[in-house]
mmCIF file of C-alpha atoms in Angstrom:
data_model
loop_
_atom_site.group_PDB
_atom_site.id
_atom_site.type_symbol
_atom_site.label_atom_id
_atom_site.label_comp_id
_atom_site.label_asym_id
_atom_site.label_seq_id
_atom_site.Cartn_x
_atom_site.Cartn_y
_atom_site.Cartn_z
ATOM 1 C CA MET A 1 -63.993 -37.820 2.368
ATOM 2 C CA ILE A 2 -62.480 -40.575 0.217
ATOM 3 C CA THR A 3 -59.514 -42.929 0.459
ATOM 4 C CA PRO A 4 -56.776 -41.260 -1.632
ATOM 5 C CA PRO A 5 -53.842 -42.929 -3.449
ATOM 6 C CA LEU A 6 -51.125 -44.461 -1.244
ATOM 7 C CA SER A 7 -47.335 -44.041 -1.331
ATOM 8 C CA LEU A 8 -44.463 -45.260 0.844
ATOM 9 C CA TYR A 9 -41.550 -43.193 2.139
ATOM 10 C CA VAL A 10 -38.432 -44.943 3.502
ATOM 11 C CA HIS A 11 -35.835 -42.913 5.417
ATOM 12 C CA LEU A 12 -32.156 -43.904 5.521
ATOM 13 C CA PRO A 13 -30.649 -41.269 7.817
ATOM 14 C CA TRP A 14 -26.872 -41.521 7.317
ATOM 15 C CA CYS A 15 -24.564 -39.428 5.161
ATOM 16 C CA LEU A 16 -20.787 -39.055 4.883
ATOM 17 C CA ARG A 17 -20.892 -35.423 5.974
ATOM 18 C CA LYS A 18 -23.713 -33.227 7.224
ATOM 19 C CA CYS A 19 -24.144 -30.331 4.797
ATOM 20 C CA PRO A 20 -24.296 -26.923 6.521
ATOM 21 C CA TYR A 21 -27.624 -26.019 4.863
ATOM 22 C CA CYS A 22 -29.382 -29.326 5.623
ATOM 23 C CA ASP A 23 -32.238 -29.487 8.140
ATOM 24 C CA PHE A 24 -33.260 -33.090 7.392
ATOM 25 C CA ASN A 25 -33.019 -35.830 10.000
ATOM 26 C CA SER A 26 -29.546 -36.998 8.958
ATOM 27 C CA TYR A 27 -26.374 -38.080 10.747
ATOM 28 C CA GLU A 28 -22.741 -38.495 9.746
ATOM 29 C CA ALA A 29 -21.963 -42.194 9.407
ATOM 30 C CA GLY A 30 -18.578 -42.087 11.138
ATOM 31 C CA GLY A 31 -17.764 -45.680 10.166
ATOM 32 C CA SER A 32 -19.505 -48.742 8.792
ATOM 33 C CA LEU A 33 -23.278 -48.625 8.500
ATOM 34 C CA PRO A 34 -25.525 -51.073 10.398
ATOM 35 C CA GLU A 35 -27.178 -52.073 7.118
ATOM 36 C CA GLU A 36 -28.548 -55.442 8.158
ATOM 37 C CA GLU A 37 -29.820 -54.195 11.510
ATOM 38 C CA TYR A 38 -31.434 -51.096 10.030
ATOM 39 C CA VAL A 39 -33.141 -52.890 7.127
ATOM 40 C CA ALA A 40 -34.528 -55.444 9.601
ATOM 41 C CA ALA A 41 -35.873 -52.548 11.693
ATOM 42 C CA LEU A 42 -37.481 -50.974 8.622
ATOM 43 C CA LEU A 43 -39.304 -54.191 7.808
ATOM 44 C CA ARG A 44 -40.498 -54.620 11.415
ATOM 45 C CA ASP A 45 -41.767 -51.061 11.173
ATOM 46 C CA LEU A 46 -43.591 -51.846 7.935
ATOM 47 C CA ASP A 47 -45.199 -54.886 9.593
ATOM 48 C CA VAL A 48 -46.917 -52.413 11.939
ATOM 49 C CA GLU A 49 -48.058 -50.222 9.054
ATOM 50 C CA ALA A 50 -49.115 -52.982 6.657
ATOM 51 C CA ASP A 51 -52.699 -53.034 7.959
ATOM 52 C CA HIS A 52 -53.139 -49.496 6.625
ATOM 53 C CA ALA A 53 -52.237 -50.750 3.145
ATOM 54 C CA ARG A 54 -54.626 -53.701 3.161
ATOM 55 C CA GLY A 55 -56.755 -53.605 0.017
ATOM 56 C CA ARG A 56 -54.714 -50.703 -1.374
ATOM 57 C CA MET A 57 -51.846 -50.603 -3.851
ATOM 58 C CA VAL A 58 -48.720 -48.573 -3.175
ATOM 59 C CA ARG A 59 -48.367 -46.293 -6.204
ATOM 60 C CA SER A 60 -44.873 -44.969 -5.466
ATOM 61 C CA ILE A 61 -41.923 -45.578 -3.156
ATOM 62 C CA PHE A 62 -39.308 -42.978 -2.261
ATOM 63 C CA VAL A 63 -36.090 -43.955 -0.460
ATOM 64 C CA GLY A 64 -34.695 -40.715 0.942
ATOM 65 C CA GLY A 65 -32.190 -39.543 3.502
ATOM 66 C CA GLY A 66 -29.474 -38.836 4.394
ATOM 67 C CA THR A 67 -27.716 -40.501 1.536
ATOM 68 C CA PRO A 68 -29.455 -43.780 0.672
ATOM 69 C CA SER A 69 -26.816 -44.588 -1.931
ATOM 70 C CA LEU A 70 -24.404 -45.286 0.927
ATOM 71 C CA PHE A 71 -26.319 -48.549 1.358
ATOM 72 C CA SER A 72 -25.122 -51.513 -0.670
ATOM 73 C CA GLY A 73 -27.065 -52.990 -3.545
ATOM 74 C CA HIS A 74 -27.639 -56.089 -1.429
ATOM 75 C CA ALA A 75 -29.195 -54.033 1.387
ATOM 76 C CA ILE A 76 -31.516 -52.202 -1.014
ATOM 77 C CA ALA A 77 -32.513 -55.514 -2.630
ATOM 78 C CA THR A 78 -33.313 -56.996 0.802
ATOM 79 C CA LEU A 79 -35.362 -53.909 1.618
ATOM 80 C CA MET A 80 -37.294 -54.010 -1.655
ATOM 81 C CA ASP A 81 -37.956 -57.756 -1.366
ATOM 82 C CA GLY A 82 -39.260 -57.202 2.157
ATOM 83 C CA ILE A 83 -41.545 -54.366 1.053
ATOM 84 C CA ARG A 84 -42.986 -56.466 -1.756
ATOM 85 C CA ALA A 85 -43.688 -59.292 0.695
ATOM 86 C CA ARG A 86 -45.685 -56.987 3.003
ATOM 87 C CA VAL A 87 -47.680 -54.596 0.826
ATOM 88 C CA GLY A 88 -49.160 -54.600 -2.659
ATOM 89 C CA ILE A 89 -47.150 -52.533 -5.123
ATOM 90 C CA ALA A 90 -48.658 -51.321 -8.382
ATOM 91 C CA ALA A 91 -47.100 -52.858 -11.483
ATOM 92 C CA ASP A 92 -46.161 -49.399 -12.788
ATOM 93 C CA ALA A 93 -45.060 -48.000 -9.406
ATOM 94 C CA GLU A 94 -42.430 -45.268 -9.416
ATOM 95 C CA VAL A 95 -39.542 -46.325 -7.129
ATOM 96 C CA THR A 96 -37.074 -43.513 -6.411
ATOM 97 C CA LEU A 97 -33.762 -43.655 -4.550
ATOM 98 C CA GLU A 98 -31.763 -40.569 -3.631
ATOM 99 C CA ALA A 99 -28.096 -40.736 -4.589
ATOM 100 C CA ASN A 100 -24.985 -38.698 -3.966
ATOM 101 C CA PRO A 101 -22.701 -38.245 -6.988
ATOM 102 C CA GLY A 102 -19.715 -40.034 -5.436
ATOM 103 C CA ALA A 103 -17.827 -42.368 -7.760
ATOM 104 C CA ALA A 104 -17.919 -45.341 -5.362
ATOM 105 C CA GLU A 105 -21.699 -45.073 -5.037
ATOM 106 C CA ALA A 106 -22.173 -44.753 -8.799
ATOM 107 C CA ARG A 107 -20.870 -48.312 -9.199
ATOM 108 C CA ARG A 108 -23.933 -49.491 -7.285
ATOM 109 C CA PHE A 109 -26.481 -48.098 -9.711
ATOM 110 C CA GLU A 110 -26.818 -51.335 -11.661
ATOM 111 C CA GLU A 111 -27.505 -53.216 -8.408
ATOM 112 C CA TYR A 112 -30.192 -50.720 -7.419
ATOM 113 C CA ARG A 113 -31.793 -51.124 -10.824
ATOM 114 C CA ARG A 114 -31.909 -54.900 -10.428
ATOM 115 C CA ALA A 115 -33.418 -54.469 -6.953
ATOM 116 C CA GLY A 116 -36.421 -52.677 -8.468
ATOM 117 C CA VAL A 117 -35.438 -48.997 -8.252
ATOM 118 C CA ASN A 118 -36.518 -47.285 -11.481
ATOM 119 C CA ARG A 119 -35.830 -43.624 -10.724
ATOM 120 C CA LEU A 120 -32.762 -41.873 -9.275
ATOM 121 C CA SER A 121 -32.714 -38.452 -7.646
ATOM 122 C CA MET A 122 -29.183 -37.047 -7.587
ATOM 123 C CA GLY A 123 -28.135 -34.240 -5.266
ATOM 124 C CA VAL A 124 -25.810 -32.311 -7.577
ATOM 125 C CA GLN A 125 -26.576 -28.795 -6.187
ATOM 126 C CA SER A 126 -23.982 -27.086 -8.442
ATOM 127 C CA PHE A 127 -21.647 -27.764 -11.353
ATOM 128 C CA ARG A 128 -19.074 -25.284 -10.013
ATOM 129 C CA ASP A 129 -16.397 -26.627 -7.686
ATOM 130 C CA PRO A 130 -15.984 -23.439 -5.568
ATOM 131 C CA GLN A 131 -19.734 -23.386 -4.887
ATOM 132 C CA LEU A 132 -19.743 -27.100 -4.064
ATOM 133 C CA ARG A 133 -17.000 -26.500 -1.513
ATOM 134 C CA ALA A 134 -18.932 -23.562 -0.065
ATOM 135 C CA LEU A 135 -21.975 -25.840 0.304
ATOM 136 C CA GLY A 136 -19.931 -28.503 2.093
ATOM 137 C CA ARG A 137 -20.471 -31.040 -0.676
ATOM 138 C CA ILE A 138 -17.973 -33.899 -0.978
ATOM 139 C CA HIS A 139 -18.161 -34.395 -4.748
ATOM 140 C CA SER A 140 -16.795 -32.360 -7.645
ATOM 141 C CA ALA A 141 -18.558 -31.087 -10.751
ATOM 142 C CA GLU A 142 -16.760 -33.743 -12.818
ATOM 143 C CA GLU A 143 -17.911 -36.511 -10.451
ATOM 144 C CA ALA A 144 -21.494 -35.267 -10.744
ATOM 145 C CA ALA A 145 -21.390 -35.536 -14.539
ATOM 146 C CA LEU A 146 -19.755 -38.985 -14.343
ATOM 147 C CA ALA A 147 -22.369 -40.206 -11.860
ATOM 148 C CA TYR A 148 -25.150 -39.049 -14.160
ATOM 149 C CA ALA A 149 -23.549 -40.902 -17.077
ATOM 150 C CA ALA A 150 -23.211 -44.004 -14.877
ATOM 151 C CA ALA A 151 -26.905 -43.834 -14.005
ATOM 152 C CA ARG A 152 -27.819 -43.715 -17.676
ATOM 153 C CA SER A 153 -25.447 -46.591 -18.444
ATOM 154 C CA ALA A 154 -27.089 -48.624 -15.664
ATOM 155 C CA GLY A 155 -30.414 -48.309 -17.471
ATOM 156 C CA PHE A 156 -32.079 -45.463 -15.584
ATOM 157 C CA GLU A 157 -34.298 -43.556 -17.974
ATOM 158 C CA ASP A 158 -35.881 -41.512 -15.183
ATOM 159 C CA VAL A 159 -33.361 -39.284 -13.386
ATOM 160 C CA ASN A 160 -33.847 -36.118 -11.359
ATOM 161 C CA LEU A 161 -31.093 -33.605 -10.676
ATOM 162 C CA ASP A 162 -31.284 -31.362 -7.611
ATOM 163 C CA LEU A 163 -29.767 -27.947 -8.303
ATOM 164 C CA MET A 164 -29.553 -24.838 -6.119
ATOM 165 C CA TYR A 165 -29.457 -21.169 -7.021
ATOM 166 C CA ALA A 166 -28.753 -17.970 -5.059
ATOM 167 C CA LEU A 167 -25.456 -19.479 -3.911
ATOM 168 C CA PRO A 168 -22.580 -17.376 -2.562
ATOM 169 C CA GLY A 169 -21.322 -15.165 -5.383
ATOM 170 C CA ASP A 170 -24.313 -15.833 -7.614
ATOM 171 C CA GLY A 171 -25.626 -13.376 -10.135
ATOM 172 C CA VAL A 172 -27.823 -14.192 -13.109
ATOM 173 C CA ALA A 173 -24.900 -15.280 -15.293
ATOM 174 C CA GLU A 174 -23.423 -17.574 -12.645
ATOM 175 C CA ALA A 175 -26.711 -19.250 -11.734
ATOM 176 C CA LEU A 176 -27.665 -19.760 -15.385
ATOM 177 C CA ALA A 177 -24.281 -21.337 -16.089
ATOM 178 C CA ASP A 178 -25.139 -24.048 -13.557
ATOM 179 C CA LEU A 179 -28.590 -24.482 -15.032
ATOM 180 C CA ARG A 180 -27.215 -24.822 -18.573
ATOM 181 C CA GLU A 181 -24.824 -27.549 -17.410
ATOM 182 C CA ALA A 182 -27.748 -29.489 -15.952
ATOM 183 C CA ILE A 183 -29.969 -28.983 -19.009
ATOM 184 C CA ALA A 184 -27.161 -30.156 -21.302
ATOM 185 C CA LEU A 185 -27.342 -33.588 -19.634
ATOM 186 C CA ARG A 186 -31.065 -33.794 -20.539
ATOM 187 C CA PRO A 187 -32.464 -35.278 -17.330
ATOM 188 C CA GLY A 188 -36.211 -35.830 -17.381
ATOM 189 C CA HIS A 189 -36.682 -33.857 -14.171
ATOM 190 C CA LEU A 190 -34.980 -30.898 -12.506
ATOM 191 C CA SER A 191 -35.550 -29.670 -8.970
ATOM 192 C CA TRP A 192 -34.257 -26.089 -9.082
ATOM 193 C CA TYR A 193 -34.563 -24.329 -5.760
ATOM 194 C CA GLN A 194 -33.141 -21.453 -3.775
ATOM 195 C CA LEU A 195 -30.557 -21.964 -1.053
ATOM 196 C CA THR A 196 -32.341 -21.049 2.172
ATOM 197 C CA LEU A 197 -30.915 -20.654 5.662
ATOM 198 C CA GLU A 198 -33.108 -23.061 7.605
ATOM 199 C CA PRO A 199 -33.289 -22.876 11.430
ATOM 200 C CA ASP A 200 -31.028 -25.254 13.352
ATOM 201 C CA THR A 201 -28.484 -25.521 10.541
ATOM 202 C CA ALA A 202 -24.850 -24.444 10.451
ATOM 203 C CA PHE A 203 -25.636 -21.861 7.755
ATOM 204 C CA HIS A 204 -28.377 -20.359 9.909
ATOM 205 C CA ARG A 205 -25.900 -19.913 12.755
ATOM 206 C CA ARG A 206 -23.076 -18.712 10.473
ATOM 207 C CA PRO A 207 -24.453 -17.524 7.123
ATOM 208 C CA PRO A 208 -22.017 -17.782 4.198
ATOM 209 C CA ARG A 209 -20.669 -14.580 2.712
ATOM 210 C CA GLY A 210 -21.695 -13.292 -0.675
ATOM 211 C CA LEU A 211 -25.326 -14.379 -0.806
ATOM 212 C CA PRO A 212 -27.251 -12.370 -3.431
ATOM 213 C CA GLU A 213 -29.778 -9.738 -2.417
ATOM 214 C CA GLU A 214 -33.504 -10.266 -3.007
ATOM 215 C CA GLU A 215 -33.532 -8.211 -6.211
ATOM 216 C CA ALA A 216 -30.779 -10.387 -7.686
ATOM 217 C CA VAL A 217 -32.598 -13.556 -6.571
ATOM 218 C CA CYS A 218 -35.756 -12.406 -8.380
ATOM 219 C CA ALA A 219 -33.729 -11.747 -11.535
ATOM 220 C CA ILE A 220 -32.151 -15.223 -11.314
ATOM 221 C CA GLU A 221 -35.563 -16.842 -10.916
ATOM 222 C CA GLU A 222 -37.072 -14.983 -13.869
ATOM 223 C CA ALA A 223 -34.166 -15.772 -16.185
ATOM 224 C CA GLY A 224 -33.909 -19.377 -15.017
ATOM 225 C CA ARG A 225 -37.593 -20.116 -15.539
ATOM 226 C CA ALA A 226 -37.424 -18.665 -19.024
ATOM 227 C CA LEU A 227 -34.391 -20.827 -19.858
ATOM 228 C CA LEU A 228 -36.076 -23.965 -18.506
ATOM 229 C CA ALA A 229 -39.226 -23.292 -20.516
ATOM 230 C CA GLN A 230 -37.204 -22.678 -23.687
ATOM 231 C CA SER A 231 -35.404 -25.975 -23.048
ATOM 232 C CA GLY A 232 -38.597 -28.024 -22.792
ATOM 233 C CA TYR A 233 -38.973 -28.182 -19.015
ATOM 234 C CA ALA A 234 -42.457 -27.310 -17.778
ATOM 235 C CA ARG A 235 -42.790 -25.955 -14.265
ATOM 236 C CA TYR A 236 -45.445 -27.930 -12.409
ATOM 237 C CA GLU A 237 -44.598 -27.090 -8.799
ATOM 238 C CA VAL A 238 -42.804 -24.278 -6.947
ATOM 239 C CA SER A 239 -39.343 -25.722 -7.626
ATOM 240 C CA ALA A 240 -40.012 -28.742 -9.880
ATOM 241 C CA TYR A 241 -39.595 -28.839 -13.671
ATOM 242 C CA ALA A 242 -40.048 -31.808 -15.985
ATOM 243 C CA THR A 243 -40.148 -32.900 -19.584
ATOM 244 C CA PRO A 244 -43.480 -34.461 -20.667
ATOM 245 C CA GLY A 245 -44.422 -37.482 -18.571
ATOM 246 C CA ARG A 246 -41.495 -37.119 -16.124
ATOM 247 C CA GLN A 247 -43.186 -35.381 -13.199
ATOM 248 C CA CYS A 248 -42.345 -36.998 -9.862
ATOM 249 C CA ARG A 249 -45.447 -39.057 -9.054
ATOM 250 C CA HIS A 250 -44.409 -39.589 -5.445
ATOM 251 C CA ASN A 251 -44.166 -35.869 -4.727
ATOM 252 C CA LEU A 252 -47.349 -35.207 -6.672
ATOM 253 C CA ASN A 253 -49.130 -37.525 -4.241
ATOM 254 C CA TYR A 254 -47.925 -35.375 -1.331
ATOM 255 C CA TRP A 255 -49.045 -32.157 -3.010
ATOM 256 C CA GLN A 256 -52.419 -33.606 -3.987
ATOM 257 C CA PHE A 257 -52.998 -34.565 -0.334
ATOM 258 C CA GLY A 258 -52.640 -38.289 -0.917
ATOM 259 C CA ASP A 259 -51.845 -40.822 1.798
ATOM 260 C CA TYR A 260 -48.385 -42.157 2.536
ATOM 261 C CA LEU A 261 -46.817 -44.632 4.896
ATOM 262 C CA GLY A 262 -43.503 -43.616 6.438
ATOM 263 C CA ILE A 263 -40.868 -45.956 7.843
ATOM 264 C CA GLY A 264 -37.397 -45.209 9.150
ATOM 265 C CA ALA A 265 -35.879 -42.865 11.722
ATOM 266 C CA GLY A 266 -37.808 -39.588 11.714
ATOM 267 C CA ALA A 267 -40.178 -40.659 8.920
ATOM 268 C CA HIS A 268 -43.699 -39.242 8.810
ATOM 269 C CA ALA A 269 -46.953 -40.764 7.576
ATOM 270 C CA LYS A 270 -50.386 -39.399 6.678
ATOM 271 C CA LEU A 271 -53.404 -41.703 6.594
ATOM 272 C CA THR A 272 -57.067 -41.036 5.837
ATOM 273 C CA VAL A 273 -59.805 -42.995 7.614
ATOM 274 C CA PRO A 274 -62.940 -42.080 5.607
ATOM 275 C CA ARG A 275 -65.409 -44.208 7.594
ATOM 276 C CA GLU A 276 -64.469 -42.269 10.727
ATOM 277 C CA GLY A 277 -64.013 -38.951 8.954
ATOM 278 C CA ARG A 278 -60.498 -38.405 10.272
ATOM 279 C CA ILE A 279 -56.906 -37.994 9.157
ATOM 280 C CA GLU A 280 -53.981 -39.376 11.143
ATOM 281 C CA ARG A 281 -50.366 -38.255 11.102
ATOM 282 C CA ARG A 282 -47.631 -40.508 12.467
ATOM 283 C CA ALA A 283 -44.048 -39.583 13.325
ATOM 284 C CA ARG A 284 -41.213 -42.067 13.911
ATOM 285 C CA GLN A 285 -38.511 -41.887 16.550
ATOM 286 C CA ARG A 286 -35.803 -39.611 15.106
ATOM 287 C CA ASN A 287 -32.649 -41.115 16.613
ATOM 288 C CA PRO A 288 -31.473 -44.057 14.457
ATOM 289 C CA ARG A 289 -30.208 -46.145 17.381
ATOM 290 C CA SER A 290 -33.380 -45.666 19.387
ATOM 291 C CA TYR A 291 -35.420 -46.341 16.256
ATOM 292 C CA MET A 292 -33.662 -49.644 15.615
ATOM 293 C CA ARG A 293 -34.353 -50.755 19.186
ATOM 294 C CA GLN A 294 -38.010 -49.763 19.123
ATOM 295 C CA ALA A 295 -39.092 -50.423 15.510
ATOM 296 C CA GLY A 296 -42.149 -52.634 15.408
ATOM 297 C CA THR A 297 -43.402 -51.483 18.808
ATOM 298 C CA PRO A 298 -45.781 -48.640 19.794
ATOM 299 C CA GLU A 299 -42.825 -46.776 21.343
ATOM 300 C CA ALA A 300 -41.316 -46.197 17.901
ATOM 301 C CA TYR A 301 -43.902 -43.640 16.774
ATOM 302 C CA SER A 302 -46.426 -41.040 17.867
ATOM 303 C CA VAL A 303 -49.916 -40.488 16.426
ATOM 304 C CA GLU A 304 -51.760 -37.200 15.933
ATOM 305 C CA CYS A 305 -55.384 -37.018 14.807
ATOM 306 C CA VAL A 306 -55.988 -34.066 12.481
ATOM 307 C CA ALA A 307 -59.526 -33.345 13.643
ATOM 308 C CA ASP A 308 -59.468 -29.547 13.627
ATOM 309 C CA THR A 309 -61.107 -28.078 10.513
ATOM 310 C CA LYS A 310 -58.677 -25.161 10.310
ATOM 311 C CA GLN A 311 -55.695 -27.501 10.501
ATOM 312 C CA ARG A 312 -57.045 -29.648 7.670
ATOM 313 C CA ILE A 313 -57.645 -26.600 5.501
ATOM 314 C CA VAL A 314 -54.167 -25.170 6.125
ATOM 315 C CA GLU A 315 -52.433 -28.509 5.566
ATOM 316 C CA TYR A 316 -54.293 -29.016 2.311
ATOM 317 C CA MET A 317 -53.391 -25.524 1.087
ATOM 318 C CA MET A 318 -49.735 -25.919 2.096
ATOM 319 C CA ASN A 319 -49.553 -28.803 -0.366
ATOM 320 C CA ALA A 320 -52.052 -28.115 -3.153
ATOM 321 C CA LEU A 321 -51.046 -24.490 -3.678
ATOM 322 C CA ARG A 322 -47.483 -25.566 -4.465
ATOM 323 C CA LEU A 323 -48.824 -26.937 -7.741
ATOM 324 C CA CYS A 324 -49.028 -24.659 -10.754
ATOM 325 C CA GLU A 325 -52.336 -26.285 -11.743
ATOM 326 C CA GLY A 326 -53.764 -25.779 -8.246
ATOM 327 C CA PHE A 327 -56.761 -27.895 -7.292
ATOM 328 C CA GLU A 328 -60.412 -28.490 -8.083
ATOM 329 C CA CYS A 329 -63.084 -27.567 -5.563
ATOM 330 C CA GLN A 330 -64.388 -31.139 -5.527
ATOM 331 C CA ALA A 331 -60.908 -32.475 -4.745
ATOM 332 C CA PHE A 332 -60.660 -30.154 -1.744
ATOM 333 C CA GLU A 333 -63.950 -31.415 -0.323
ATOM 334 C CA THR A 334 -63.295 -35.119 -0.881
ATOM 335 C CA CYS A 335 -59.734 -34.999 0.471
ATOM 336 C CA THR A 336 -60.469 -32.944 3.600
ATOM 337 C CA GLY A 337 -64.135 -33.643 4.354
ATOM 338 C CA VAL A 338 -64.587 -29.861 4.654
ATOM 339 C CA PRO A 339 -67.317 -28.121 2.592
ATOM 340 C CA TRP A 340 -66.235 -25.550 0.016
ATOM 341 C CA SER A 341 -68.297 -22.900 1.787
ATOM 342 C CA ARG A 342 -65.720 -22.823 4.616
ATOM 343 C CA ILE A 343 -63.014 -21.428 2.339
ATOM 344 C CA GLU A 344 -65.047 -19.552 -0.260
ATOM 345 C CA ALA A 345 -64.534 -16.138 1.336
ATOM 346 C CA ALA A 346 -60.774 -16.689 1.754
ATOM 347 C CA VAL A 347 -60.491 -17.749 -1.894
ATOM 348 C CA SER A 348 -62.373 -14.625 -3.021
ATOM 349 C CA THR A 349 -60.076 -12.402 -0.940
ATOM 350 C CA ALA A 350 -56.945 -14.061 -2.392
ATOM 351 C CA VAL A 351 -58.349 -13.664 -5.924
ATOM 352 C CA ALA A 352 -58.974 -9.978 -5.289
ATOM 353 C CA GLY A 353 -55.426 -9.659 -3.979
ATOM 354 C CA GLY A 354 -53.936 -11.190 -7.114
ATOM 355 C CA LEU A 355 -52.652 -14.339 -5.391
ATOM 356 C CA LEU A 356 -55.198 -16.824 -6.780
ATOM 357 C CA GLU A 357 -57.152 -17.423 -9.951
ATOM 358 C CA CYS A 358 -60.496 -19.220 -9.808
ATOM 359 C CA GLU A 359 -62.190 -20.491 -12.948
ATOM 360 C CA ARG A 360 -64.871 -23.183 -13.318
ATOM 361 C CA ARG A 361 -64.384 -24.337 -9.734
ATOM 362 C CA CYS A 362 -60.653 -24.759 -10.251
ATOM 363 C CA VAL A 363 -58.290 -22.733 -8.047
ATOM 364 C CA ARG A 364 -54.674 -22.067 -8.976
ATOM 365 C CA PRO A 365 -51.987 -19.751 -7.628
ATOM 366 C CA THR A 366 -50.839 -16.808 -9.718
ATOM 367 C CA ALA A 367 -47.137 -16.077 -10.190
ATOM 368 C CA ALA A 368 -47.370 -13.733 -7.198
ATOM 369 C CA GLY A 369 -49.179 -16.408 -5.193
ATOM 370 C CA MET A 370 -46.393 -18.908 -5.804
ATOM 371 C CA ARG A 371 -43.721 -16.371 -4.924
ATOM 372 C CA TYR A 372 -45.469 -15.418 -1.679
ATOM 373 C CA LEU A 373 -46.807 -18.867 -0.905
ATOM 374 C CA ASN A 374 -46.449 -18.540 2.869
ATOM 375 C CA ASN A 375 -48.599 -15.410 2.853
ATOM 376 C CA LEU A 376 -51.160 -17.119 0.637
ATOM 377 C CA VAL A 377 -51.429 -20.174 2.892
ATOM 378 C CA ALA A 378 -51.665 -17.929 5.973
ATOM 379 C CA ALA A 379 -54.812 -16.391 4.491
ATOM 380 C CA PHE A 380 -56.557 -19.734 5.066
ATOM 381 C CA ASP A 381 -55.521 -19.878 8.713
ATOM 382 C CA THR A 382 -58.636 -17.851 9.614
ATOM 383 C CA THR A 383 -61.209 -20.125 8.013
ATOM 384 C CA GLY A 384 -61.716 -22.782 10.702
#
């Protein structure tokens, strides 16, 4: 087992309106945000975690939510200054902030850029106003395009657009119309993913009408992937597409089973302790008010030691098999501390079933393996 690369995730949990499909730890703001109090809590939280970064450089930072772009440029600058004062950050670190395409927030992009953010991830979801309304989004298609232009004008060369398919009323033509609108803007990265009805969401309790059937979803996926490839976007993960050199390094670290610190209400962390042969997972208090009271104390988080061999194998596969390139056998052993022999039979079975390819000690999912990823990962739940 080795010490893998290190990232930092920062969670800002507030949004203007909770989307009916969202299962993230987010809360409607309902008034002014406690920016100063929350940023101070984040930095107290990072004080606790800083020991885990000693002697290591943070390779990427991701500020997610919620809607982080509700926070002022001053608050983000205070946060970034505080992070830099507590942990080492690589000179070429990728620093992403999630943004909502609201016009008022777009005016802050220049301030975020000056604060040290060098990548924006914009939750567009659709370029069709009826679908945006059905999704509970508060912006219009025109505002999304204007926000993207504002990001470019502010100097952001690295921008991701989040886009959904299989929306109410979607067929192939409708979904591809959205995709063409996004491609026409030429972002470096596109996250193109299916609307799913996650448990404990409003859509799970009351599904929207007009969702396409599975056959139509498959046709949308096939046509959309072909269009993305023709347009210069290479698929490198289940739902991630990028032009050359624009893959999201922060998410790649997750999928390659890297380490990450997590601060903020509901944030999670994963840390490897090679000298003790163990992996730790940490989870923060989810409620923002409770988090702000407890940040910097042991009461703010819980710790789980991932000691079980089966759990390590399954967690590794849940991440690595999302990548089109898969993983190397040596990487599996050094990241998990588990010998290849423990999964060799499961790999052979998945190869025989057409879900995996294995060549020169490199394992990658087939198209069927990526489509039925849950089934593929479940095959490794018997290897412990």
